[in-house]
Each structure stands twice: as C-alpha cells, then as structure tokens.
PDB file of C-alpha atoms and ligand atoms in Angstrom:
ATOM      1  CA  MET A 295     103.209 105.023  93.907  1.00  0.00           C
ATOM      2  CA  ASN A 296     104.910 103.741  97.215  1.00  0.00           C
ATOM      3  CA  ALA A 297     102.949 104.283 100.241  1.00  0.00           C
ATOM      4  CA  PHE A 298     104.848 101.922 102.185  1.00  0.00           C
ATOM      5  CA  THR A 299     107.281 101.823 104.361  1.00  0.00           C
ATOM      6  CA  SER A 300     109.179  98.821 103.718  1.00  0.00           C
ATOM      7  CA  ASN A 301     110.625  97.538 101.013  1.00  0.00           C
ATOM      8  CA  ALA A 302     109.314  94.255 100.738  1.00  0.00           C
ATOM      9  CA  SER A 303     105.677  93.184 102.379  1.00  0.00           C
ATOM     10  CA  LEU A 304     103.531  90.737 102.682  1.00  0.00           C
ATOM     11  CA  VAL A 305     100.175  92.149 101.430  1.00  0.00           C
ATOM     12  CA  LEU A 306      96.173  91.397 102.193  1.00  0.00           C
ATOM     13  CA  HIS A 307      93.709  93.295 100.321  1.00  0.00           C
ATOM     14  CA  PRO A 308      90.213  92.911  99.192  1.00  0.00           C
ATOM     15  CA  LYS A 309      90.022  91.393  95.983  1.00  0.00           C
ATOM     16  CA  GLU A 310      87.396  93.727  94.645  1.00  0.00           C
ATOM     17  CA  PRO A 311      89.345  96.933  94.013  1.00  0.00           C
ATOM     18  CA  ASN A 312      86.865  99.471  94.440  1.00  0.00           C
ATOM     19  CA  TRP A 313      85.721  97.906  97.675  1.00  0.00           C
ATOM     20  CA  THR A 314      85.860 100.759 100.621  1.00  0.00           C
ATOM     21  CA  LEU A 315      87.161 100.354 104.113  1.00  0.00           C
ATOM     22  CA  ASP A 316      83.943 102.150 105.654  1.00  0.00           C
ATOM     23  CA  ASN A 317      84.781 101.298 109.598  1.00  0.00           C
ATOM     24  CA  LEU A 318      88.669 101.185 110.706  1.00  0.00           C
ATOM     25  CA  GLU A 319      88.480 100.744 114.077  1.00  0.00           C
ATOM     26  CA  ALA A 320      85.925  97.349 112.704  1.00  0.00           C
ATOM     27  CA  LEU A 321      89.495  96.227 110.774  1.00  0.00           C
ATOM     28  CA  ILE A 322      91.852  96.796 113.929  1.00  0.00           C
ATOM     29  CA  LYS A 323      89.125  95.516 116.262  1.00  0.00           C
ATOM     30  CA  PHE A 324      89.541  92.013 113.663  1.00  0.00           C
ATOM     31  CA  LEU A 325      93.357  92.324 113.941  1.00  0.00           C
ATOM     32  CA  GLN A 326      93.502  92.358 117.356  1.00  0.00           C
ATOM     33  CA  GLN A 327      91.167  90.138 118.316  1.00  0.00           C
ATOM     34  CA  SER A 328      92.560  88.016 116.319  1.00  0.00           C
ATOM     35  CA  GLY A 329      96.118  87.965 117.321  1.00  0.00           C
ATOM     36  CA  LEU A 330      97.704  89.059 113.709  1.00  0.00           C
ATOM     37  CA  ALA A 331      98.223  92.293 115.504  1.00  0.00           C
ATOM     38  CA  GLY A 332      98.619  93.475 118.877  1.00  0.00           C
ATOM     39  CA  ASP A 333      99.527  97.093 120.506  1.00  0.00           C
ATOM     40  CA  PRO A 334      99.562 100.052 118.316  1.00  0.00           C
ATOM     41  CA  LEU A 335     102.800 101.489 117.384  1.00  0.00           C
ATOM     42  CA  ASN A 336     103.396 104.766 118.793  1.00  0.00           C
ATOM     43  CA  LYS A 337     105.084 106.341 115.201  1.00  0.00           C
ATOM     44  CA  ASP A 338     101.455 105.744 113.281  1.00  0.00           C
ATOM     45  CA  GLU A 339      98.523 104.935 114.716  1.00  0.00           C
ATOM     46  CA  ASN A 340      97.657 102.500 111.945  1.00  0.00           C
ATOM     47  CA  SER A 341     100.414 100.359 112.675  1.00  0.00           C
ATOM     48  CA  PHE A 342     100.348  97.336 115.227  1.00  0.00           C
ATOM     49  CA  LEU A 343     103.009  95.422 116.474  1.00  0.00           C
ATOM     50  CA  VAL A 344     102.262  91.769 115.478  1.00  0.00           C
ATOM     51  CA  GLY A 345      99.884  89.801 117.873  1.00  0.00           C
ATOM     52  CA  LYS A 346     100.453  86.654 120.293  1.00  0.00           C
ATOM     53  CA  LYS A 347      98.872  84.708 117.684  1.00  0.00           C
ATOM     54  CA  PHE A 348     100.395  86.158 114.426  1.00  0.00           C
ATOM     55  CA  LEU A 349     102.393  82.845 113.585  1.00  0.00           C
ATOM     56  CA  ASP A 350      99.024  80.579 113.562  1.00  0.00           C
ATOM     57  CA  HIS A 351      97.509  82.991 110.495  1.00  0.00           C
ATOM     58  CA  VAL A 352     101.235  83.820 108.408  1.00  0.00           C
ATOM     59  CA  SER A 353     103.074  80.627 107.535  1.00  0.00           C
ATOM     60  CA  PHE A 354     106.587  80.837 106.966  1.00  0.00           C
ATOM     61  CA  MET A 355     108.551  78.774 104.485  1.00  0.00           C
ATOM     62  CA  GLY A 356     111.727  77.933 106.398  1.00  0.00           C
ATOM     63  CA  CYS A 357     112.036  75.847 109.337  1.00  0.00           C
ATOM     64  CA  SER A 358     112.854  78.962 111.773  1.00  0.00           C
ATOM     65  CA  PRO A 359     111.438  82.461 110.554  1.00  0.00           C
ATOM     66  CA  ASN A 360     114.271  84.785 110.453  1.00  0.00           C
ATOM     67  CA  ILE A 361     112.388  88.021 111.093  1.00  0.00           C
ATOM     68  CA  LYS A 362     112.136  90.590 113.509  1.00  0.00           C
ATOM     69  CA  LEU A 363     108.694  90.833 115.235  1.00  0.00           C
ATOM     70  CA  GLU A 364     110.614  93.929 118.045  1.00  0.00           C
ATOM     71  CA  ASP A 365     111.821  97.220 116.841  1.00  0.00           C
ATOM     72  CA  GLU A 366     114.969  96.164 118.336  1.00  0.00           C
ATOM     73  CA  THR A 367     117.035  97.383 115.416  1.00  0.00           C
ATOM     74  CA  ALA A 368     118.658 100.524 115.276  1.00  0.00           C
ATOM     75  CA  ASP A 369     117.573 100.791 111.551  1.00  0.00           C
ATOM     76  CA  GLY A 370     113.962  99.663 112.738  1.00  0.00           C
ATOM     77  CA  LYS A 371     114.081  97.623 110.032  1.00  0.00           C
ATOM     78  CA  PHE A 372     111.524  94.436 111.928  1.00  0.00           C
ATOM     79  CA  THR A 373     108.143  92.874 110.986  1.00  0.00           C
ATOM     80  CA  PHE A 374     104.717  95.069 111.977  1.00  0.00           C
ATOM     81  CA  ILE A 375     101.338  95.041 110.424  1.00  0.00           C
ATOM     82  CA  ARG A 376     100.350  98.154 108.896  1.00  0.00           C
ATOM     83  CA  ILE A 377      97.048  99.388 107.642  1.00  0.00           C
ATOM     84  CA  SER A 378      96.575 101.895 104.914  1.00  0.00           C
ATOM     85  CA  THR A 379      93.645 103.608 102.795  1.00  0.00           C
ATOM     86  CA  MET A 380      93.144 104.951 100.035  1.00  0.00           C
ATOM     87  CA  PRO A 381      90.890 107.317  98.126  1.00  0.00           C
ATOM     88  CA  GLY A 382      90.747 105.765  95.016  1.00  0.00           C
ATOM     89  CA  ILE A 383      92.378 102.505  93.850  1.00  0.00           C
ATOM     90  CA  THR A 384      95.788 102.615  94.158  1.00  0.00           C
ATOM     91  CA  ALA A 385      97.979 100.188  91.639  1.00  0.00           C
ATOM     92  CA  LEU A 386     100.359  98.841  94.041  1.00  0.00           C
ATOM     93  CA  THR A 387     103.310  97.308  92.160  1.00  0.00           C
ATOM     94  CA  GLY A 388     106.990  97.236  92.760  1.00  0.00           C
ATOM     95  CA  LYS A 389     110.557  97.169  90.801  1.00  0.00           C
ATOM     96  CA  HIS A 390     110.206  93.350  90.828  1.00  0.00           C
ATOM     97  CA  SER A 391     106.327  92.903  90.122  1.00  0.00           C
ATOM     98  CA  PHE A 392     106.332  90.314  86.956  1.00  0.00           C
ATOM     99  CA  ALA A 393     104.721  91.068  83.086  1.00  0.00           C
ATOM    100  CA  PRO A 394     101.283  90.648  83.983  1.00  0.00           C
ATOM    101  CA  HIS A 395      99.465  88.485  81.439  1.00  0.00           C
ATOM    102  CA  CYS A 396      96.566  89.307  79.583  1.00  0.00           C
ATOM    103  CA  PRO A 397      93.082  88.020  80.704  1.00  0.00           C
ATOM    104  CA  GLN A 398      91.860  87.398  76.918  1.00  0.00           C
ATOM    105  CA  CYS A 399      95.148  86.323  75.189  1.00  0.00           C
ATOM    106  CA  LYS A 400      97.267  85.028  78.425  1.00  0.00           C
ATOM    107  CA  LYS A 401     100.100  86.372  76.867  1.00  0.00           C
ATOM    108  CA  PRO A 402     102.615  88.893  79.149  1.00  0.00           C
ATOM    109  CA  GLU A 403     103.005  92.292  78.411  1.00  0.00           C
ATOM    110  CA  LYS A 404     106.619  93.499  78.839  1.00  0.00           C
ATOM    111  CA  ASN A 405     106.176  96.949  78.762  1.00  0.00           C
ATOM    112  CA  TRP A 406     103.343  97.479  81.633  1.00  0.00           C
ATOM    113  CA  ARG A 407     105.521 100.099  83.085  1.00  0.00           C
ATOM    114  CA  GLU A 408     105.177 102.048  80.239  1.00  0.00           C
ATOM    115  CA  ILE A 409     101.563 101.676  79.170  1.00  0.00           C
ATOM    116  CA  LEU A 410      99.536 101.627  82.620  1.00  0.00           C
ATOM    117  CA  LYS A 411      96.919 104.530  83.158  1.00  0.00           C
ATOM    118  CA  ASP A 412      94.005 104.646  85.120  1.00  0.00           C
ATOM    119  CA  ASN A 413      94.531 100.982  86.143  1.00  0.00           C
ATOM    120  CA  GLN A 414      93.960  99.775  82.916  1.00  0.00           C
ATOM    121  CA  LEU A 415      96.517  98.121  80.086  1.00  0.00           C
ATOM    122  CA  GLU A 416      95.957  97.487  75.856  1.00  0.00           C
ATOM    123  CA  CYS A 417      97.112  94.339  75.280  1.00  0.00           C
ATOM    124  CA  SER A 418     100.035  94.868  72.508  1.00  0.00           C
ATOM    125  CA  HIS A 419      99.338  91.393  72.002  1.00  0.00           C
ATOM    126  CA  CYS A 420      95.135  91.098  70.930  1.00  0.00           C
ATOM    127  CA  GLN A 421      94.671  94.720  71.824  1.00  0.00           C
ATOM    128  CA  VAL A 422      91.916  94.329  73.928  1.00  0.00           C
ATOM    129  CA  THR A 423      92.035  97.030  76.878  1.00  0.00           C
ATOM    130  CA  SER A 424      91.266  95.251  80.573  1.00  0.00           C
ATOM    131  CA  ASP A 425      91.348  96.440  84.141  1.00  0.00           C
ATOM    132  CA  ALA A 426      94.574  95.877  85.501  1.00  0.00           C
ATOM    133  CA  TRP A 427      93.843  93.768  88.379  1.00  0.00           C
ATOM    134  CA  GLN A 428      92.051  91.448  85.762  1.00  0.00           C
ATOM    135  CA  TYR A 429      95.444  90.665  84.707  1.00  0.00           C
ATOM    136  CA  ASN A 430      97.213  87.582  86.083  1.00  0.00           C
ATOM    137  CA  TRP A 431     100.119  90.091  88.490  1.00  0.00           C
ATOM    138  CA  ARG A 432     101.675  86.118  89.793  1.00  0.00           C
ATOM    139  CA  LYS A 433     101.369  87.709  93.188  1.00  0.00           C
ATOM    140  CA  SER A 434     103.895  90.732  92.473  1.00  0.00           C
ATOM    141  CA  ALA A 435     101.141  93.220  92.485  1.00  0.00           C
ATOM    142  CA  GLY A 436      97.779  94.378  93.650  1.00  0.00           C
ATOM    143  CA  PHE A 437      94.635  97.200  93.010  1.00  0.00           C
ATOM    144  CA  ALA A 438      92.995  98.385  96.731  1.00  0.00           C
ATOM    145  CA  ARG A 439      91.901 100.886  98.201  1.00  0.00           C
ATOM    146  CA  CYS A 440      92.330  99.290 101.232  1.00  0.00           C
ATOM    147  CA  PHE A 441      95.787  97.380 101.870  1.00  0.00           C
ATOM    148  CA  ILE A 442      96.971  95.557 105.571  1.00  0.00           C
ATOM    149  CA  GLU A 443     100.944  95.311 104.676  1.00  0.00           C
ATOM    150  CA  ILE A 444     103.306  93.115 106.709  1.00  0.00           C
ATOM    151  CA  THR A 445     106.260  94.666 106.765  1.00  0.00           C
ATOM    152  CA  ASP A 446     109.918  93.376 106.256  1.00  0.00           C
ATOM    153  CA  ILE A 447     108.852  89.729 104.528  1.00  0.00           C
ATOM    154  CA  TYR A 448     110.341  88.911 101.089  1.00  0.00           C
ATOM    155  CA  PRO A 449     108.300  87.326  97.954  1.00  0.00           C
ATOM    156  CA  LYS A 450     107.421  83.960  99.264  1.00  0.00           C
ATOM    157  CA  GLU A 451     109.009  84.269 102.338  1.00  0.00           C
ATOM    158  CA  ALA A 452     105.411  83.336 104.084  1.00  0.00           C
ATOM    159  CA  THR A 453     101.491  83.270 103.352  1.00  0.00           C
ATOM    160  CA  PRO A 454      98.708  83.965 105.102  1.00  0.00           C
ATOM    161  CA  GLN A 455      96.715  81.234 106.261  1.00  0.00           C
ATOM    162  CA  PRO A 456      93.631  80.554 104.429  1.00  0.00           C
ATOM    163  CA  SER A 457      91.744  80.512 107.643  1.00  0.00           C
ATOM    164  CA  LEU A 458      92.764  84.427 107.969  1.00  0.00           C
ATOM    165  CA  LEU A 459      91.469  85.038 104.563  1.00  0.00           C
ATOM    166  CA  ASP A 460      88.441  83.348 105.162  1.00  0.00           C
ATOM    167  CA  SER A 461      87.854  85.433 108.455  1.00  0.00           C
ATOM    168  CA  LEU A 462      88.114  88.554 106.797  1.00  0.00           C
ATOM    169  CA  GLU A 463      85.854  88.002 103.898  1.00  0.00           C
ATOM    170  CA  LYS A 464      83.436  86.434 106.884  1.00  0.00           C
ATOM    171  CA  SER A 465      83.922  89.971 108.598  1.00  0.00           C
ATOM    172  CA  PHE A 466      84.098  92.496 106.027  1.00  0.00           C
ATOM    173  CA  GLN A 467      81.852  90.517 103.355  1.00  0.00           C
ATOM    174  CA  VAL A 468      84.221  90.789 100.516  1.00  0.00           C
ATOM    175  CA  PRO A 469      87.242  88.304  99.495  1.00  0.00           C
ATOM    176  CA  TRP A 470      90.523  88.576 100.329  1.00  0.00           C
ATOM    177  CA  GLY A 471      93.498  88.303  98.645  1.00  0.00           C
ATOM    178  CA  TYR A 472      97.436  88.823  98.990  1.00  0.00           C
ATOM    179  CA  PHE A 473     100.702  89.443  96.770  1.00  0.00           C
ATOM    180  CA  PHE A 474     104.092  90.630  97.739  1.00  0.00           C
ATOM    181  CA  TYR A 475     105.354  93.770  96.954  1.00  0.00           C
ATOM    182  CA  HIS A 476     108.962  94.388  96.641  1.00  0.00           C
ATOM    183  CA  ALA A 477     110.265  97.626  95.764  1.00  0.00           C
TER     184      ALA A 477
HETATM  185 ZN1   ZN B 155      96.173  90.164  74.982  1.00  0.00          ZN
END
C-alpha cells in the first residue's frame, strides 16, 4: 500500500509493529519541541514544515544537502514531516525494497511480493513461516501502525541521529528505527 505523499522518504517507526499511538498530540508536541518539525502545513493537519533544529536531528551524507525545506517549488516537492497512523499493522514496501533475508536460514526471499500474506512470509528455502518484520529488509521496508515520514529523501541520503531515536524511545516507551521508503 502507499499512503504516502512522496515517492522517496526517510521513515521513522516504532520497532514493535503493533505499537499504537494513543496520543497524536503528544507526538506532535514532541516533534515540535525537539525542533525536528515546525509549523503545520495547511493542506494536511498531520504534516509539518521542518523545524529550526531539523539538521541537528537528521544527518545528511553529502557535504551540502540538496534538499528543499520550503514549499517554494511548483511541483510541491520539498522536505516536510508527516505523521501517518494506521488501524492495523501496515507493510510499507516500495518498488526498491530489497529481497528480505529469512530470520531462520538467512537466505533471501526473492518472491516476497507474491507470497507476502497477512504480514507473514513462508520461506521458500526452509519453509518456516515468520512474521515479515522478522526478516532483514536492510532498511528498505517497515511494518508498523505509526510512521513519521520525512519526505523527498532518497535512500542513504540522510539518516536520523541516534539521539533522536533515543528521545523518541524515552518519550513513548518503545524503541524506534528507520528505513527508506522508495516507490
Ligand atoms: Zn528460511
């Protein structure tokens, strides 16, 4: 499924797939107080401009980040922050997701798109069925009910600082990870 607005995003998510965000306001407050997010975007109440401390929390690989932080482009492509919540565990995979490696035999499952069902995969090598999030996707897919999307960032272009993930964990009592969504 694709609930997202950008075809390439850095996405933060709780590492416990079934974890539910029961207080959206608390997450918004966290993002704004940390300076990762700034003012809301008008078009969507769960979207925000990047905040004043955005570059303290997200580390870019290049020497000069080639990102647009304001809506100054006609095509609307710029980096902003969007919170998505889902009623059930949602598999966020893209065209560029890697073949995930089985948690049992460690072999890659090339046909995962065909056999992914109810968030489970039966390994074609060892025939063990595992939850899809136990596979190693090498940060190219995520499974959760809550995602924080940082739009218009291509794989490996930027990573969240460990301190940001630590603060999220302290505030919401669940460990957080990240991956790159690439449609
Ligand atoms: Zn296997």
